[in-house]
Amino acid sequence: MDTKDVFIAKRVAQEFKDGDFVNLGIGIPTLVGNYIPKGVRVFFHSENGFTHIGPMPNSEEDIDRELINASDQFVTILPGGAFFDSAVSFGIIRGGHLAATVLGGLQVDQEGNLANWRMPGKKTVGMGGGMDLAVGAKRVIIAMEHTNKGEPKIVKKCNVPLTGLKCVDLIVTEKAVMAVTSQGLVLKEIAPGVTVEQVRAATEADFTVDPDLKIISVE
């Protein structure tokens, strides 16, 4: 498992409050459920039709082959979980009942626009529930690596097909935590050993630095 991905997932897991109802997208977001801080209960929703997703199975014996998340990964379900059809699942999303969703990103721009489903010229099966989640959840958190093969993913303007307009609230990468505000992007935290100058070099978008800039802390 990529240590950068785990670092990002651990930092995202600090964003939730006890009792939050949260959807996790595919990729790095699926790891977040493994790192919820002790004492915090988060109820995870999967758009393929159930709630109360638990940690991923620890062993073959723990696997129930009928239980997969939106990434086709085996998952567990906690006591109190419920199963439902797609109409109910998307009713939960579109009805504004999710406190947050955590999505991956191909690009996020300085206006909070999100592109996360298709790169031109690349084969894809579609965006799934991403568009619904981007506009239906009360808070949209993007968990992604800061760059792709050295190219910035936090850009001035997305140039690949969008998933949602001005929908992103927070970006968490292995280098930084940035908030999307009405005044633009604000660098809130940087990873240990990373400088603001290094974040600027890896970021195309304009951003300001929070006067109370912190170092990302994860266990």
PDB file of C-alpha atoms in Angstrom, residues 4 16 21 47 63 67 75 88 106 116 136 150 155 168 176 184 192 196 207 210:
ATOM      1  CA  LYS A   4       1.484   8.592   0.501  1.00  0.00           C
ATOM      2  CA  PHE A  16     -15.288  13.966  10.563  1.00  0.00           C
ATOM      3  CA  PHE A  21     -22.937  10.137   7.518  1.00  0.00           C
ATOM      4  CA  GLU A  47     -23.926   4.309  -3.489  1.00  0.00           C
ATOM      5  CA  ILE A  63     -14.355 -11.847   3.483  1.00  0.00           C
ATOM      6  CA  LEU A  67     -20.115  -7.320   0.171  1.00  0.00           C
ATOM      7  CA  VAL A  75     -15.665  -4.639   2.768  1.00  0.00           C
ATOM      8  CA  VAL A  88     -33.006   4.941  -2.058  1.00  0.00           C
ATOM      9  CA  LEU A 106      -7.771  14.236 -11.655  1.00  0.00           C
ATOM     10  CA  ASN A 116     -12.375  13.242 -11.587  1.00  0.00           C
ATOM     11  CA  GLY A 136     -25.490  16.416  -3.130  1.00  0.00           C
ATOM     12  CA  GLY A 150       5.220  15.803 -11.994  1.00  0.00           C
ATOM     13  CA  VAL A 155      -4.625  24.077 -11.428  1.00  0.00           C
ATOM     14  CA  VAL A 168     -14.970  21.378  -3.593  1.00  0.00           C
ATOM     15  CA  ALA A 176      -0.730  20.028   1.774  1.00  0.00           C
ATOM     16  CA  GLY A 184      -9.706  31.523  -3.385  1.00  0.00           C
ATOM     17  CA  PRO A 192       6.304  17.488   7.689  1.00  0.00           C
ATOM     18  CA  VAL A 196       5.590  26.483   1.231  1.00  0.00           C
ATOM     19  CA  PHE A 207      -3.270  30.369  -3.318  1.00  0.00           C
ATOM     20  CA  ASP A 210      -3.030  30.938   6.225  1.00  0.00           C
TER      21      ASP A 210
END
